[in-house]
Coordinates of C-alpha atoms and ligand atoms in Angstrom, one line a residue:
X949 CA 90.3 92.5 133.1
X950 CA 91.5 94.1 130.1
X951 CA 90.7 98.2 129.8
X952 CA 88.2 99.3 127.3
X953 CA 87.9 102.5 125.9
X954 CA 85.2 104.7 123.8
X955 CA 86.7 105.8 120.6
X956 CA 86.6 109.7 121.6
X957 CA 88.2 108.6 124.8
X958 CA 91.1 106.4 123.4
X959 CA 91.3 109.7 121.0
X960 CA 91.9 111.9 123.5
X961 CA 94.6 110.3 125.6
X962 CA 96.4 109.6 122.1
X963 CA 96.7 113.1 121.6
X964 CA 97.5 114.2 124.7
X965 CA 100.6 111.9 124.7
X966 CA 101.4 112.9 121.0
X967 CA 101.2 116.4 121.9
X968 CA 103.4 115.8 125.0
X969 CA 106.4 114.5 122.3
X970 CA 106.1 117.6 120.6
X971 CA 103.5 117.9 117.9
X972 CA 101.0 120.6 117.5
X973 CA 97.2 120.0 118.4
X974 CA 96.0 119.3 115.4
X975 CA 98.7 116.9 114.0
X976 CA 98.4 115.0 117.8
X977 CA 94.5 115.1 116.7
X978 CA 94.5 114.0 113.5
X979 CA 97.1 111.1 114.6
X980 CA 95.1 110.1 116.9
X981 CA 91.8 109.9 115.1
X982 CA 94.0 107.7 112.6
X983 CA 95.5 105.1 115.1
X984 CA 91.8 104.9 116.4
X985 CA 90.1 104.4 113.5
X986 CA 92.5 101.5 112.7
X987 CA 92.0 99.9 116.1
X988 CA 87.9 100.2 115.2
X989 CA 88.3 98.7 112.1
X990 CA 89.6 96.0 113.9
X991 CA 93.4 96.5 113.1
X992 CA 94.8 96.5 116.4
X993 CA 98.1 95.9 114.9
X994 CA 98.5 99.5 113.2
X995 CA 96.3 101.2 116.3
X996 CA 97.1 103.2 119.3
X997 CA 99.2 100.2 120.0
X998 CA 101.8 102.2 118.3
X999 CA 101.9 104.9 120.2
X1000 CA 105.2 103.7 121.9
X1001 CA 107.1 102.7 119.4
X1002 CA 106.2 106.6 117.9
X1003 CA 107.2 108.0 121.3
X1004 CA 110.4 106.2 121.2
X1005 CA 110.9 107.2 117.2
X1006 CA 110.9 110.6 118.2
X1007 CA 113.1 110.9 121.2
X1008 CA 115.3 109.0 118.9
X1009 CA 114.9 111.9 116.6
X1010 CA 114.0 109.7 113.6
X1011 CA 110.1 111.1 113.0
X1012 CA 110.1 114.2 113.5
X1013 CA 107.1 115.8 115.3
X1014 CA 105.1 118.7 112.5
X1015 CA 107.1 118.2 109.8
X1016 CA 105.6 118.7 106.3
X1017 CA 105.5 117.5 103.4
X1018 CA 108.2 118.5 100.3
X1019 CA 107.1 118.7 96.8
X1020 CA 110.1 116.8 95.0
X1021 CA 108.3 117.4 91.3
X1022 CA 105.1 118.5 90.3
X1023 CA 104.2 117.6 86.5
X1024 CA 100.7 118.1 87.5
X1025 CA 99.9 114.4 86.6
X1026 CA 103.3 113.1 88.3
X1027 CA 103.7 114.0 92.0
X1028 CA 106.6 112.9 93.8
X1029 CA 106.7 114.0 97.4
X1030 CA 109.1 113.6 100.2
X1031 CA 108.1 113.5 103.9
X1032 CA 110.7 114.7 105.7
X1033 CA 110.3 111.5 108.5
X1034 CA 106.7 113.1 109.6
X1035 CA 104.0 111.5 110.9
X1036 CA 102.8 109.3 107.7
X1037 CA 98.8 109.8 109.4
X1038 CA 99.6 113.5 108.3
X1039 CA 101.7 113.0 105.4
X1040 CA 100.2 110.6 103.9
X1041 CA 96.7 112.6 103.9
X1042 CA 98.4 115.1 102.5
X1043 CA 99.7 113.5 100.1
X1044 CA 96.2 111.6 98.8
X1045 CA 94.4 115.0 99.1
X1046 CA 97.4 116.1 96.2
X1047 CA 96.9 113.1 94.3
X1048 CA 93.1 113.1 94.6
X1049 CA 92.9 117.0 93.5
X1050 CA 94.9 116.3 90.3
X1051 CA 93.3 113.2 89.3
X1052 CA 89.9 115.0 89.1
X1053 CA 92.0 117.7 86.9
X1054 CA 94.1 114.7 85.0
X1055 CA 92.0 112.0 85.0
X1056 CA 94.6 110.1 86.8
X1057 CA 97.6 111.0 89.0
X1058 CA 100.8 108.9 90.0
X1059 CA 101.9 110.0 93.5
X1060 CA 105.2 109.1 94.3
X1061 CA 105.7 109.4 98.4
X1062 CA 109.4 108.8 100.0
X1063 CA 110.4 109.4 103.5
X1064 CA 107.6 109.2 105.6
X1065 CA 107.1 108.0 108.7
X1066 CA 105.0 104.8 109.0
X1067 CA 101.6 105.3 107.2
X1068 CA 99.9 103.4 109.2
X1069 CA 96.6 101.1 107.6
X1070 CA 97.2 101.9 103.9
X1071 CA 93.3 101.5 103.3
X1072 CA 92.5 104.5 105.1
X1073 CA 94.1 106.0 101.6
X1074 CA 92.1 103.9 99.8
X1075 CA 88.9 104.7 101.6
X1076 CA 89.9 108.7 101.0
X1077 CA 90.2 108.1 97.4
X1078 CA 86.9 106.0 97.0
X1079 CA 85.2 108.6 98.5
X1080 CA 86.2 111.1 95.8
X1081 CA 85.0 108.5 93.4
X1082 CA 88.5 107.5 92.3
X1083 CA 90.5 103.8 91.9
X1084 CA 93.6 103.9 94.0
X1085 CA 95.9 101.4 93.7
X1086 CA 99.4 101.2 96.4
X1087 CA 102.5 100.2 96.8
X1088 CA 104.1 100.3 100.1
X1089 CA 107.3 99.0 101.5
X1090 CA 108.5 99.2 104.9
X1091 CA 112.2 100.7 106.0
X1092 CA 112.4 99.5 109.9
X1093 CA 113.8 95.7 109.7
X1094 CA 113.7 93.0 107.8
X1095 CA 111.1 91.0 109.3
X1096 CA 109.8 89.1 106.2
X1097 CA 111.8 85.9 104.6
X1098 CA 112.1 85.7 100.7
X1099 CA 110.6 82.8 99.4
X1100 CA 112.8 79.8 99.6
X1101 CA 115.0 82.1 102.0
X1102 CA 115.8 81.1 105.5
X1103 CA 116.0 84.8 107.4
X1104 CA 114.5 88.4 107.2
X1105 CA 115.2 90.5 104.0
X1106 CA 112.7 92.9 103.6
X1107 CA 109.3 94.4 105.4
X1108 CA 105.6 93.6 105.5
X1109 CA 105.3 95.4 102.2
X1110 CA 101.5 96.1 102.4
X1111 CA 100.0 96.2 98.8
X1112 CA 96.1 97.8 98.9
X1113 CA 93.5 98.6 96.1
X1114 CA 90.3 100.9 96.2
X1115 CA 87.5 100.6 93.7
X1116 CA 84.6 102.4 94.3
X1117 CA 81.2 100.7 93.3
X1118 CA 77.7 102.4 92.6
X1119 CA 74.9 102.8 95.8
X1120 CA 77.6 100.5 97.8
X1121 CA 80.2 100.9 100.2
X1122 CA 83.6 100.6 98.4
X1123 CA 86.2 97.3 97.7
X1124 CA 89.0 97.9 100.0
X1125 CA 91.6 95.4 99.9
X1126 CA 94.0 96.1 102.6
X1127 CA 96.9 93.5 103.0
X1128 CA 100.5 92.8 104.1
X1129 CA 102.5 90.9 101.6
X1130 CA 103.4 88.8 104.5
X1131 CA 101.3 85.9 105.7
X1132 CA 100.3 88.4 108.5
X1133 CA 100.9 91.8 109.7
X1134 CA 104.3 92.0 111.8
X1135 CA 102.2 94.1 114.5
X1136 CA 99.8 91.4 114.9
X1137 CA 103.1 89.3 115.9
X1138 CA 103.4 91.8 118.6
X1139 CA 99.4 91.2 119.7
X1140 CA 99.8 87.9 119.7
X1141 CA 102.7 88.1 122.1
X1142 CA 101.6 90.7 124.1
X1143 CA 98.7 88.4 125.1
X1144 CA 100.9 84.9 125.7
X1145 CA 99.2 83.9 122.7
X1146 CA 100.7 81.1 119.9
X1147 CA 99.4 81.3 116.4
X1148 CA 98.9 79.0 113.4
X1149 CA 101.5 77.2 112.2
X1150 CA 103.0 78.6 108.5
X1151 CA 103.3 82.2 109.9
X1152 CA 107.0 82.6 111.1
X1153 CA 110.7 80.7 110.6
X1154 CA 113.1 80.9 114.5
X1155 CA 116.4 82.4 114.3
X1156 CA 117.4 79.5 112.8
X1157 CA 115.4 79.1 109.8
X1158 CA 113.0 76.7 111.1
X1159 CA 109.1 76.8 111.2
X1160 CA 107.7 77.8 114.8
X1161 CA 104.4 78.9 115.8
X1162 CA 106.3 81.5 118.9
X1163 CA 105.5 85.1 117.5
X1164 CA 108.0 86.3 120.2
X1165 CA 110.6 85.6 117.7
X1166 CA 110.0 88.4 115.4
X1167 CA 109.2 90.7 118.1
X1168 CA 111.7 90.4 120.8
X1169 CA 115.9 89.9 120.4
X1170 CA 116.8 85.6 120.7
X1171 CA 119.0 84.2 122.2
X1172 CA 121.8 84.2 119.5
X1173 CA 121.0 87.7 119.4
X1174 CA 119.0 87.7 116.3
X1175 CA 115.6 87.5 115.5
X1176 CA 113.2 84.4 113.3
X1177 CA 111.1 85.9 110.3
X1178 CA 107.9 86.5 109.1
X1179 CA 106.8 84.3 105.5
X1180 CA 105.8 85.9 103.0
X1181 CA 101.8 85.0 101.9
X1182 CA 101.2 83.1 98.6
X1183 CA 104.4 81.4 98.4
X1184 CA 106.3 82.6 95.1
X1185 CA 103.5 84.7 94.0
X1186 CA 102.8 86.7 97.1
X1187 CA 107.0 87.3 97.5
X1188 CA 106.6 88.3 94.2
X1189 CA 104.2 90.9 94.8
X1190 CA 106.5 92.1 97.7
X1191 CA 109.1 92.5 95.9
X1192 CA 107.2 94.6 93.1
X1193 CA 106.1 96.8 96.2
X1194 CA 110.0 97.0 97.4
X1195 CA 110.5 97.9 94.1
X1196 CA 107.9 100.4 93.2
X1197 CA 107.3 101.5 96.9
X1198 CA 111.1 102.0 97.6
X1199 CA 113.1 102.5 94.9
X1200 CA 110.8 104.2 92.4
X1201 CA 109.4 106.7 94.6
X1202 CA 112.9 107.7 96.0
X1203 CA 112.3 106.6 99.4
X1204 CA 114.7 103.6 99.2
X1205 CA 114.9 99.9 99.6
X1206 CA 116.0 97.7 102.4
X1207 CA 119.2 96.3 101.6
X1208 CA 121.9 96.2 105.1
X1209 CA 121.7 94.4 108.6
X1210 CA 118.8 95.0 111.1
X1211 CA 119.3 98.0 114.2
X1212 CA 117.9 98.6 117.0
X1213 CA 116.6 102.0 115.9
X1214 CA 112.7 102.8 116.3
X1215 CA 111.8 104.8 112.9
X1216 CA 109.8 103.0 110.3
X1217 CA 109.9 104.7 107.3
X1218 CA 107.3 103.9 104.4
X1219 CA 107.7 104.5 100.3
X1220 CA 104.4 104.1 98.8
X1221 CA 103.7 104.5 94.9
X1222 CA 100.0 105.4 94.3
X1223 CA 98.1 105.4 91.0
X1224 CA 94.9 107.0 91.6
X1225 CA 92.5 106.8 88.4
X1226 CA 89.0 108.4 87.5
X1227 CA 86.4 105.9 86.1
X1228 CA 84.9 109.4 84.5
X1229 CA 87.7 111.3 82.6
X1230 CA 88.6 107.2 81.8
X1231 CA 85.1 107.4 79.5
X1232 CA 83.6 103.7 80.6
X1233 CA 82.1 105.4 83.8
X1234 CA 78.5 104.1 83.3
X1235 CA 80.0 100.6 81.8
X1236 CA 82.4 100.1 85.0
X1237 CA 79.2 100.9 87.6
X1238 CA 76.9 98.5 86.1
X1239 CA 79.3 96.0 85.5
X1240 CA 80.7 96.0 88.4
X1241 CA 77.6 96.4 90.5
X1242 CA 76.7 92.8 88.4
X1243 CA 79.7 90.9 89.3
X1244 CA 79.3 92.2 93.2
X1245 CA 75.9 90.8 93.0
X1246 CA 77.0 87.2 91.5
X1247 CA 79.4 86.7 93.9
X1248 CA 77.2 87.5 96.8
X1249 CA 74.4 84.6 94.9
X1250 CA 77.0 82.2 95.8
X1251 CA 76.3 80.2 98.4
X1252 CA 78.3 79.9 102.3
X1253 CA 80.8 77.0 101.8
X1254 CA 79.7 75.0 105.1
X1255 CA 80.9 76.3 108.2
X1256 CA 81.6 80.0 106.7
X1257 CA 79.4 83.0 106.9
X1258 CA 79.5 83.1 102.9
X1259 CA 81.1 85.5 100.4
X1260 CA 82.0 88.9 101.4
X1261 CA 83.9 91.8 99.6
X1262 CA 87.1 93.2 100.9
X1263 CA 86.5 96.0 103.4
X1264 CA 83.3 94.5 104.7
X1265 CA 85.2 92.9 107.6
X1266 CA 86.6 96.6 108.8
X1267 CA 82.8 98.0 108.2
X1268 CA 81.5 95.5 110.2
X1269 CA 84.4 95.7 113.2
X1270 CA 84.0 99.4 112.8
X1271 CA 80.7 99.3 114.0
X1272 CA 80.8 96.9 116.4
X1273 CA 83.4 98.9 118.5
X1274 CA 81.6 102.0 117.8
X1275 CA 79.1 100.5 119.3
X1276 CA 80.7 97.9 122.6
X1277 CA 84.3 100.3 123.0
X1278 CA 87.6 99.0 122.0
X1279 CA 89.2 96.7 124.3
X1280 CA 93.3 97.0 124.3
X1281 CA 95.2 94.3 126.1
X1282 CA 96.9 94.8 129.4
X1283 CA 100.8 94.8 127.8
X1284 CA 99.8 97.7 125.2
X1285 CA 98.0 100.1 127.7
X1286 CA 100.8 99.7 130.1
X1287 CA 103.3 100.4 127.2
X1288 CA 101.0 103.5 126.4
X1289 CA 101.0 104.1 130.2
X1290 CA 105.1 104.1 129.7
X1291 CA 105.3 106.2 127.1
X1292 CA 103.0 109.0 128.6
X1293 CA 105.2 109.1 131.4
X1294 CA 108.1 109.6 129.1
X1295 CA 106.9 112.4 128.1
X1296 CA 105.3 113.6 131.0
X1297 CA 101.5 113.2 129.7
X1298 CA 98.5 112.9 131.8
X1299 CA 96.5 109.3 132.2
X1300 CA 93.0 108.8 132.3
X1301 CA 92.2 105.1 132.2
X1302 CA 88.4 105.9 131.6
Ligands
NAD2005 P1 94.3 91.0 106.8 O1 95.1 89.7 106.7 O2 93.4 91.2 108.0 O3 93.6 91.2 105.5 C1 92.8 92.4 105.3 C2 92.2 92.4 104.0 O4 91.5 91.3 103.7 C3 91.2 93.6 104.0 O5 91.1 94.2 102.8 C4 89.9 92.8 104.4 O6 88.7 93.5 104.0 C5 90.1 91.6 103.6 N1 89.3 90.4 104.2 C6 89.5 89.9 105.4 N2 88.6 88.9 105.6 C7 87.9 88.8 104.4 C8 86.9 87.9 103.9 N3 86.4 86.9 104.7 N4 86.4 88.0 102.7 C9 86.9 89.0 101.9 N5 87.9 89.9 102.3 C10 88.4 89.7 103.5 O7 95.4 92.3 106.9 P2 96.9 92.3 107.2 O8 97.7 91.7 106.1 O9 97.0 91.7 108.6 O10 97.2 93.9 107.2 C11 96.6 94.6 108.2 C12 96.9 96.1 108.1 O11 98.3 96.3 108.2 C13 96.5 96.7 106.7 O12 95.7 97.8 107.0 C14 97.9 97.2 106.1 O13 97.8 98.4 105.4 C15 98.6 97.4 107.4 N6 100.1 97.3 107.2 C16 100.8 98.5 107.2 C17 102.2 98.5 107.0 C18 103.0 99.8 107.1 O14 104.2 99.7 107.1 N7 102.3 100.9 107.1 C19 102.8 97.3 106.9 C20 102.1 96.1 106.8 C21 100.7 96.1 107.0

């Protein structure tokens, strides 16, 4: 039977192996609560699932354990920040709590973030900005391996560029749209493996350029050596979009773009561009919540197509997960707590499987 944990549980052996690889309680802590929170919202992909690949990154010497982040510019509108390889769950608050501090002052701020380590769910940001009442709007590409194909492109040339919007609405949870410019999440490739599993045809080309349904081939070396790909989502429009976040995320912030053959090295390093905006210093605050608030409520009039459970908003799904596994635990498969088992022996951290 698979292990199950309770979030403050799951929390606490996270940290304890974070801490072991060198950072400080409270960046292990804070780490932790964000690799949990993504595994309650039901994205096991960027969860504690991670933690290996982290451990690894660091003995490596590629994220580097309490580093912090480095104020490139400050225009007091423009932010552009570097991240010195740290933990992107630390970082990449940091870096929102900037931003959201001088949109209040501004009315809008554009944060431009290079050189962290992997950010982890991007609409954690979003949900921090919503709560301050603000629009956030991201740009993200991913510096590991290219895993994702252009369109009309038979191999890997760039990352699973994640692309997310925040908009919050009046006396309602907020719209968080949380996506991978890929068809899926690379991570959920490694899921999927780590449980035997197939998945749906569309998702992946082999080695060779041609359609499989094996998620093994993006997640472990083939037999030539090499490795398939992951395709992009929304044909020519969603490559598009991933190349605007390669674009923005990469080269605009400073971070950099993907451009040079895959390695073997464990760092993923995200760019993200975000554009955080306040409905009130914008003037049409009262106009945005009531129109919005009416749209919301016209799509939720419609009715289920047959065999759905009807119209819902982005971020419902996560709300929902979140407090189902609240509720029932979180349930991690038997490949990624032995892998977390690994890695705390690495580093010479205590288990509890409880
Ligand atoms: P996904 O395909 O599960 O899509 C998630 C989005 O779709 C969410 O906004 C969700 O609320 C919405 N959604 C899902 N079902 C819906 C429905 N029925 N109706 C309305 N909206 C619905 O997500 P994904 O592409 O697998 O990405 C998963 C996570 O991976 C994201 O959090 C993303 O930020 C993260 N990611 C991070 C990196 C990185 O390098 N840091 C890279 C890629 C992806």
């Amino acid at each position: 039977m698979n292990p199950r944990f309770t979030a403050p549980a799951l929390r606490a052996q996270v940290a304890r192996i974070l801490e072991h690889a060198g950072s400080l309680p409270r960046e292990a802590e804070q780490v932790a609560d964000n690799l949990v929170l993504a595994n309650l919202s039901g994205h096991d992909s960027h969860g504690v699932g991670m933690v290996p690949r982290y451990v690894d990154a660091v003995l490596e010497g590629g994220l580097k354990p309490n580093a912090a982040l480095s104020v490139q510019l400050d225009t007091g509108p423009l932010l552009t920040l570097d991240g010195q390889r740290g933990y992107g769950q630390v970082i990449g608050e940091q870096a929102l709590q900037m931003g959201i501090e001088r949109a209040r002052q501004y009315g809008t701020c554009t944060v431009a973030l290079g050189n962290s380590h992997h950010l982890g769910r991007i609409g954690q940001f979003a949900e921090m900005a919503t709560a301050a009442g603000l629009v956030s709007i991201h740009f993200v590409n991913v510096l590991s391996r290219p895993v994702v194909a252009a369109w009309q492109g038979g191999d890997g040339r760039f990352g699973t560029n994640p692309c997310c919007i925040g908009i919050p609405l009046r006396d309602a949870p907020p719209f968080v749209l949380d996506f991978a410019t890929s068809r899926v999440a690379q991570g959920k490739m490694r899921v999927a493996h780590n449980q035997g599993k197939t998945v749906a045809s569309g998702l992946l080309i082999d080695e060779h350029g041609a359609p499989t349904q094996n998620p093994g081939v993006v997640v472990v070396p083939q037999p030539g050596g090499g490795y398939g790909a992951l395709m992009p989502f929304g044909e020519h429009k969603g490559y598009g979009l991933a190349v605007a976040c390669e674009l923005l995320g990469g080269a605009l912030t400073g971070g950099g773009t993907w451009h040079q053959a895959a390695d073997a090295r464990k760092a993923v390093l995200n760019g993200m561009l975000t554009q955080l905006i306040d409905p009130v210093r914008l003037g049409t605050q009262a106009h945005f919540e009531a129109q919005a608030a009416a749209f919301v409520d016209w799509l939720r009039q419609s009715p289920p197509a047959p065999g759905t459970e009807g119209v819902q908003l982005a971020g419902e799904p996560e709300r929902t997960t979140r407090a189902e596994r609240l509720r029932d635990g979180i349930e991690l498969d038997a490949t990624t707590w032995q892998e977390i088992v690994a890695a705390a022996h690495k580093v010479g951290a205590p288990v509890h499987s409880d």
